[in-house]
PDB file of C-alpha atoms in Angstrom:
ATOM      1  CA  UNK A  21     -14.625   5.813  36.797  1.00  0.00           C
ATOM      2  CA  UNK A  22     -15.226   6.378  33.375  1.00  0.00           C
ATOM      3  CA  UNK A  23     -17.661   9.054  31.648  1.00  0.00           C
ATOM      4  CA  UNK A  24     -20.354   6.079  30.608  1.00  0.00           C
ATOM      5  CA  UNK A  25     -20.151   4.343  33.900  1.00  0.00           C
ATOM      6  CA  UNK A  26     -20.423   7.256  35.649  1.00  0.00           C
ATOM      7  CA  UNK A  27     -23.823   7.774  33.761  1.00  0.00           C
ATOM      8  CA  UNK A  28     -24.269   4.131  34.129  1.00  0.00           C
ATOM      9  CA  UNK A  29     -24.283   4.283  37.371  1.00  0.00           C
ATOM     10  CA  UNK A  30     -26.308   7.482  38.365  1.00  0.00           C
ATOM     11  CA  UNK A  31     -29.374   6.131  36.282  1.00  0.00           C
ATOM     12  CA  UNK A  32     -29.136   3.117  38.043  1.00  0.00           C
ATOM     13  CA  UNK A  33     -29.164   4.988  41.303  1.00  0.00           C
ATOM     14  CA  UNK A  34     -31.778   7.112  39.760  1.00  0.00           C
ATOM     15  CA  UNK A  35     -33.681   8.010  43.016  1.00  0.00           C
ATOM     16  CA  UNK A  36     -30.814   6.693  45.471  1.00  0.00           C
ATOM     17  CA  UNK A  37     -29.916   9.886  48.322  1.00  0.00           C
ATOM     18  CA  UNK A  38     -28.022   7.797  50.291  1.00  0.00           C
ATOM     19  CA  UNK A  39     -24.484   6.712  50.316  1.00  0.00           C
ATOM     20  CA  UNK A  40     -21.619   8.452  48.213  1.00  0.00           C
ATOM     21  CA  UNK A  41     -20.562   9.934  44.623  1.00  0.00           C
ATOM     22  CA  UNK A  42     -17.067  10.269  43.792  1.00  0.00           C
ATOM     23  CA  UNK A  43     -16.141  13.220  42.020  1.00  0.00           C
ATOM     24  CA  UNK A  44     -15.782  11.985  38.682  1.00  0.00           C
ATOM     25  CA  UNK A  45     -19.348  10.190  39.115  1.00  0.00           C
ATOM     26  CA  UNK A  46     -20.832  13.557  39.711  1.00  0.00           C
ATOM     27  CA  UNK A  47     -18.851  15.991  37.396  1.00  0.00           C
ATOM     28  CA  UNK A  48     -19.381  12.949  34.051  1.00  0.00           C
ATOM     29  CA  UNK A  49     -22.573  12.919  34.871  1.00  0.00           C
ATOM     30  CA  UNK A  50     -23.149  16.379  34.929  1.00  0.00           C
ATOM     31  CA  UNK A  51     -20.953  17.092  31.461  1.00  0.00           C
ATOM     32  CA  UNK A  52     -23.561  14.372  29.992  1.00  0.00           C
ATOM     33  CA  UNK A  53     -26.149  16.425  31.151  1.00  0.00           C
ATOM     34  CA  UNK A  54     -25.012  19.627  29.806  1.00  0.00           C
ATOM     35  CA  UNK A  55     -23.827  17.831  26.461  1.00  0.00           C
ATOM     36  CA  UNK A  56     -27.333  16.052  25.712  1.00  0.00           C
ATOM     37  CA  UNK A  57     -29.501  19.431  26.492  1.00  0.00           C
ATOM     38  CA  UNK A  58     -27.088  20.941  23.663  1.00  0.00           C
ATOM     39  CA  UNK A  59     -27.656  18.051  21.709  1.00  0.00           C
ATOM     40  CA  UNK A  60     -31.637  18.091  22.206  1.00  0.00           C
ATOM     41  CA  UNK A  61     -31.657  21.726  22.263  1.00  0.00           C
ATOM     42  CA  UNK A  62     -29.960  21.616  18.712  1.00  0.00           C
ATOM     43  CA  UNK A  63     -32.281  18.850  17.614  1.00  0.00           C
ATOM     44  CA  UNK A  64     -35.336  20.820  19.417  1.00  0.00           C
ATOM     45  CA  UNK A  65     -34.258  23.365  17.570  1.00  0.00           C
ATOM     46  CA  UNK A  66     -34.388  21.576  13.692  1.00  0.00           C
ATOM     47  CA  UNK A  67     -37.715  19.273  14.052  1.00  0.00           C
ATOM     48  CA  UNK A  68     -40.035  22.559  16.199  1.00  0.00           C
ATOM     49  CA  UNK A  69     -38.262  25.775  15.001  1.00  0.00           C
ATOM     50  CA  UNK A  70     -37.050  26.873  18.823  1.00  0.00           C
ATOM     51  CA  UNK A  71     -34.121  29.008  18.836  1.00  0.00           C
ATOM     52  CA  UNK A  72     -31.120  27.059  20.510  1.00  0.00           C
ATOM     53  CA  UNK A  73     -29.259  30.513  20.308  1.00  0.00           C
ATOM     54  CA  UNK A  74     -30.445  33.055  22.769  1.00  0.00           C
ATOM     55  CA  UNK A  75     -28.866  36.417  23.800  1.00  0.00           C
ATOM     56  CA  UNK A  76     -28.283  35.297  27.454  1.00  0.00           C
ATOM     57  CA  UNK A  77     -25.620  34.340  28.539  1.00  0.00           C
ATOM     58  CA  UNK A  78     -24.978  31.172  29.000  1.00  0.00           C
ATOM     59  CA  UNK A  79     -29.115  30.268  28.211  1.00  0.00           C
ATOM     60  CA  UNK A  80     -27.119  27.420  25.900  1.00  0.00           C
ATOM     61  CA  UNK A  81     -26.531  25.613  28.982  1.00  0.00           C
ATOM     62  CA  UNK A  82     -30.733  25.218  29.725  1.00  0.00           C
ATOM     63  CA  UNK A  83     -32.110  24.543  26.329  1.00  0.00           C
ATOM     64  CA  UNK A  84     -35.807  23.438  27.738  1.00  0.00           C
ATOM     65  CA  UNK A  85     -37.044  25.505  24.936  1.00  0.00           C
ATOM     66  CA  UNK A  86     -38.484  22.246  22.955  1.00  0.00           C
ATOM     67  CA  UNK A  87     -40.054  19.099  23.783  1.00  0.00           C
ATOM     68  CA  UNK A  88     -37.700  17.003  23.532  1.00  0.00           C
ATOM     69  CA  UNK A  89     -35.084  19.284  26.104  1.00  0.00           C
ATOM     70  CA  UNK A  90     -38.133  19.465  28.408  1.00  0.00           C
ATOM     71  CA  UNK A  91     -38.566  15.954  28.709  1.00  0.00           C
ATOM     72  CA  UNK A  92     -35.083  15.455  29.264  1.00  0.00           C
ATOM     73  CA  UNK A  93     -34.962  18.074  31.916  1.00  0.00           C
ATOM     74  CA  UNK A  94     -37.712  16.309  33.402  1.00  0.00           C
ATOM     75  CA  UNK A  95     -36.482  12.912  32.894  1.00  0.00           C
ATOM     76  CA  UNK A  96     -33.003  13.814  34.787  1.00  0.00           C
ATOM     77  CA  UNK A  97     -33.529  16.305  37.495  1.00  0.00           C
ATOM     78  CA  UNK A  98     -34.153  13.340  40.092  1.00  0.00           C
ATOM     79  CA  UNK A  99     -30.971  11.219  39.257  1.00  0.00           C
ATOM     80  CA  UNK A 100     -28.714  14.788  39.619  1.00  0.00           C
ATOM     81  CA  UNK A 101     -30.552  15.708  42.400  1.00  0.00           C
ATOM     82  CA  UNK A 102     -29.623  12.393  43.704  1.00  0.00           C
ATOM     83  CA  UNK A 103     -25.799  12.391  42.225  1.00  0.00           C
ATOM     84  CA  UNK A 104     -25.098  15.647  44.661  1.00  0.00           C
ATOM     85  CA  UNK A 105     -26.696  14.867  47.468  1.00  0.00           C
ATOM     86  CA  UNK A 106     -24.812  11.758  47.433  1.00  0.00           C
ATOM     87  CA  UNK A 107     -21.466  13.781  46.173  1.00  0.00           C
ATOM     88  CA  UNK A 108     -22.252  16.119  49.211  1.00  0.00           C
ATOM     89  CA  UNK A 109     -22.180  13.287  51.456  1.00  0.00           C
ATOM     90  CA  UNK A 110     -18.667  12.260  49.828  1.00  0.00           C
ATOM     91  CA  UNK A 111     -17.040  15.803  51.021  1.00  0.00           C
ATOM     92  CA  UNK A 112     -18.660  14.953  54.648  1.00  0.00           C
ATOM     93  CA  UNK A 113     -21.569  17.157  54.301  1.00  0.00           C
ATOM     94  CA  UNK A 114     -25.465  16.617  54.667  1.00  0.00           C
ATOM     95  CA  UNK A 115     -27.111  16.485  51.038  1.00  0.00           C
ATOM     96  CA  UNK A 116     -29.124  19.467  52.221  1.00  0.00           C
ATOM     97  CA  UNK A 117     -25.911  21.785  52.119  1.00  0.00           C
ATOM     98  CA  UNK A 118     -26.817  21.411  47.734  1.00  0.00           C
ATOM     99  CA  UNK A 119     -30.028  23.272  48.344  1.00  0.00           C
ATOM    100  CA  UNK A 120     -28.164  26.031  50.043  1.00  0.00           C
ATOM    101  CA  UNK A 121     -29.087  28.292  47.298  1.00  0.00           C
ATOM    102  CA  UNK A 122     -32.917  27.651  47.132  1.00  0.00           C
ATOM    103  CA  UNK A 123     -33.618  28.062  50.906  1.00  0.00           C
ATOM    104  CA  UNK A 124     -31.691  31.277  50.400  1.00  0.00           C
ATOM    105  CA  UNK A 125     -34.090  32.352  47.523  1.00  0.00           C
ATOM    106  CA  UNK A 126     -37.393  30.817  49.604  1.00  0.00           C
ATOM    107  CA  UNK A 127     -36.269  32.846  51.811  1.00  0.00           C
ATOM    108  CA  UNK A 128     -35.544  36.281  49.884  1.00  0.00           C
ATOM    109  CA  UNK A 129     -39.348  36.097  48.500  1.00  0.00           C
ATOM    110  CA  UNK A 130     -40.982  35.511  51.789  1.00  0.00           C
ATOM    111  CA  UNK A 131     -39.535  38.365  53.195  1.00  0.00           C
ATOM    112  CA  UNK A 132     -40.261  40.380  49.998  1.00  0.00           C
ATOM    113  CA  UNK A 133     -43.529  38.989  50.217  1.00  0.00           C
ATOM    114  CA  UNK A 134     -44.531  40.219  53.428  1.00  0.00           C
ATOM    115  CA  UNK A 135     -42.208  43.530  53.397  1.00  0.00           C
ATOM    116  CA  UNK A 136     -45.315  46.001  53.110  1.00  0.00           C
ATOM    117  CA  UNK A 137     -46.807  44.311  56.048  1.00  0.00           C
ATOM    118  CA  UNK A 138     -43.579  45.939  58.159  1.00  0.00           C
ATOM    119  CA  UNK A 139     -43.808  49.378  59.828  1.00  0.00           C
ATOM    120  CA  UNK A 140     -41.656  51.888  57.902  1.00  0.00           C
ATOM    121  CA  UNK A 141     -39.854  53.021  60.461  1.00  0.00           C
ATOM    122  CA  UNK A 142     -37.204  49.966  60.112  1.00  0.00           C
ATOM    123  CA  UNK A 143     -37.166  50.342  56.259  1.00  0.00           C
ATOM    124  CA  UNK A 144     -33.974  51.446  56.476  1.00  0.00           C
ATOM    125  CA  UNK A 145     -32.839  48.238  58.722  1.00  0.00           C
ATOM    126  CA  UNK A 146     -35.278  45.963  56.058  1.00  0.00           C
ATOM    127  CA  UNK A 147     -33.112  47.427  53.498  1.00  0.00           C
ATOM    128  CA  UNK A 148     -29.905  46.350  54.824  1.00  0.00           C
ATOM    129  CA  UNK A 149     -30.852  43.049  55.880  1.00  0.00           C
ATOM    130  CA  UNK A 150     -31.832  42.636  52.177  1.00  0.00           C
ATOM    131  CA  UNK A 151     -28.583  43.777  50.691  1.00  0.00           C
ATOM    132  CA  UNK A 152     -26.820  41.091  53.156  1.00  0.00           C
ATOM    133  CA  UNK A 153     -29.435  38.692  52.046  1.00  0.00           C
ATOM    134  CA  UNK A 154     -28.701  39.369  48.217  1.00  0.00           C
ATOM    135  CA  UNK A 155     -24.859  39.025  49.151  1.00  0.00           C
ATOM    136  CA  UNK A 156     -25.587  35.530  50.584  1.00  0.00           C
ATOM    137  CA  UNK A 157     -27.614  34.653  47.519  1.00  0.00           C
ATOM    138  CA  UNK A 158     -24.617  35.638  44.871  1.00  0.00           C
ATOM    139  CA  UNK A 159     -22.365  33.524  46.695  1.00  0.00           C
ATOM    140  CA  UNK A 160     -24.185  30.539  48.007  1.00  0.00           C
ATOM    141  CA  UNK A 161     -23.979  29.084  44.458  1.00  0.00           C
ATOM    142  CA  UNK A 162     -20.094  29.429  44.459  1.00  0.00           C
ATOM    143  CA  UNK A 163     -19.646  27.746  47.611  1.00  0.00           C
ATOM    144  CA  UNK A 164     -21.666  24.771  47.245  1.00  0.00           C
ATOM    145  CA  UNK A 165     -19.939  24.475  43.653  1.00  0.00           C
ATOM    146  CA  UNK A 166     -16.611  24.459  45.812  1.00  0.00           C
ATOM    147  CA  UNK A 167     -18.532  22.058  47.916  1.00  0.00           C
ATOM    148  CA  UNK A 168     -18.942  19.757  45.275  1.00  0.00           C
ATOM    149  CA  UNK A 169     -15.670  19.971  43.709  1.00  0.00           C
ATOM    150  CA  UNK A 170     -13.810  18.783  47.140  1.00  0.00           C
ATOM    151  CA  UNK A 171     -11.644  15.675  47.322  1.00  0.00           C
ATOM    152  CA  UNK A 172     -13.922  12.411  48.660  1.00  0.00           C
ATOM    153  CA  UNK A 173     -13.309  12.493  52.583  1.00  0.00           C
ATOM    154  CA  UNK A 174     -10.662   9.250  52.979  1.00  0.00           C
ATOM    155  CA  UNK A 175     -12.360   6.047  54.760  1.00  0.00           C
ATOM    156  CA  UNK A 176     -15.628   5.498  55.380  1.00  0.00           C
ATOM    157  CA  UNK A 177     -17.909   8.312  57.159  1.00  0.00           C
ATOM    158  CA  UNK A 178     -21.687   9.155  58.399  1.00  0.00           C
ATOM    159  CA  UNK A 179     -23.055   7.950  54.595  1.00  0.00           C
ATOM    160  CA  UNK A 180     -20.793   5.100  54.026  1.00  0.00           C
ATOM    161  CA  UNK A 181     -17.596   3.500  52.901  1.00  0.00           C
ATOM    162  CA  UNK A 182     -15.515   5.608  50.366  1.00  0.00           C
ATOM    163  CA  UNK A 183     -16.746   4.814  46.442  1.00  0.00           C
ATOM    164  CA  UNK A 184     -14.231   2.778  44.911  1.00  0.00           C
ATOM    165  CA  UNK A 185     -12.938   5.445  42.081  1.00  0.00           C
ATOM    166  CA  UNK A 186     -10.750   3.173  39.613  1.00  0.00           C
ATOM    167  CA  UNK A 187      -7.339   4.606  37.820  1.00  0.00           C
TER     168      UNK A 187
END
């Protein structure tokens, strides 16, 4: 698959969570992603006057800071969404295994959320559970990035017949 049908095809599955993404559908489409934000970012930056460079690291890769980013952002977060659930289902895994991180952080600011309504006395326990819970947020991230960069399962599984990749 090439990097314009790759795009090709994940706007025309803009909203599509079912069936499978090969791996160069997903990781095209996500370079195109990545290159247009810099693009709009840089063009944000020359029509409005928004700083494209930041001091964070790596804040190049997000460049929402204009109108133009922002409506991009908007425009696209469905169809990736959509490209790694359906990638996820290519490595034999549930879409929901890509929102690994964000039920991790739901869950971090509950439980800071209601941590002054615990007695003190298991603090220290609290404490502990929220170090392993921290732990489990830092590398959630890198496994569902391994996740998604895992050869297609061979043959057709739960979500479908293998996506035809061409040479």
């Amino acid at each position: 698959m090439s990097f314009s049908d790759a795009i090709r095809t994940c706007f025309q599955k803009y909203a599509t969570f079912s069936g499978r993404a090969s791996r160069p559908e997903y990781w095209y489409f996500i370079l195109f992603l990545l290159l247009a934000s810099l693009v709009l970012g840089a063009v944000d930056g020359m029509l409005f006057g928004n700083d494209v460079v930041s001091a964070t690291p790596f804040s190049f890769m997000i460049s929402a800071d204009g109108p133009l980013g922002s409506l991009f952002n908007l425009a696209t977060v469905i169809p990736a969404l959509a490209v790694g659930w359906r990638r996820m289902h290519d490595t034999g895994r549930s879409g929901l295994f890509l929102l690994y991180p964000l039920i991790v952080i739901v869950g971090i600011g509950t439980f800071t959320a209601f941590f002054h309504l615990l007695p003190w006395q298991l603090e220290g326990v609290l404490m502990l559970a929220m170090m392993g819970a921290m732990l489990i947020l830092f590398i959630s991230p890198l496994l569902v990035l391994w996740w998604l960069s895992r050869p297609s399962q061979p043959g057709a599984n739960d979500w479908g017949a293998a996506p035809q990749v061409a040479p």
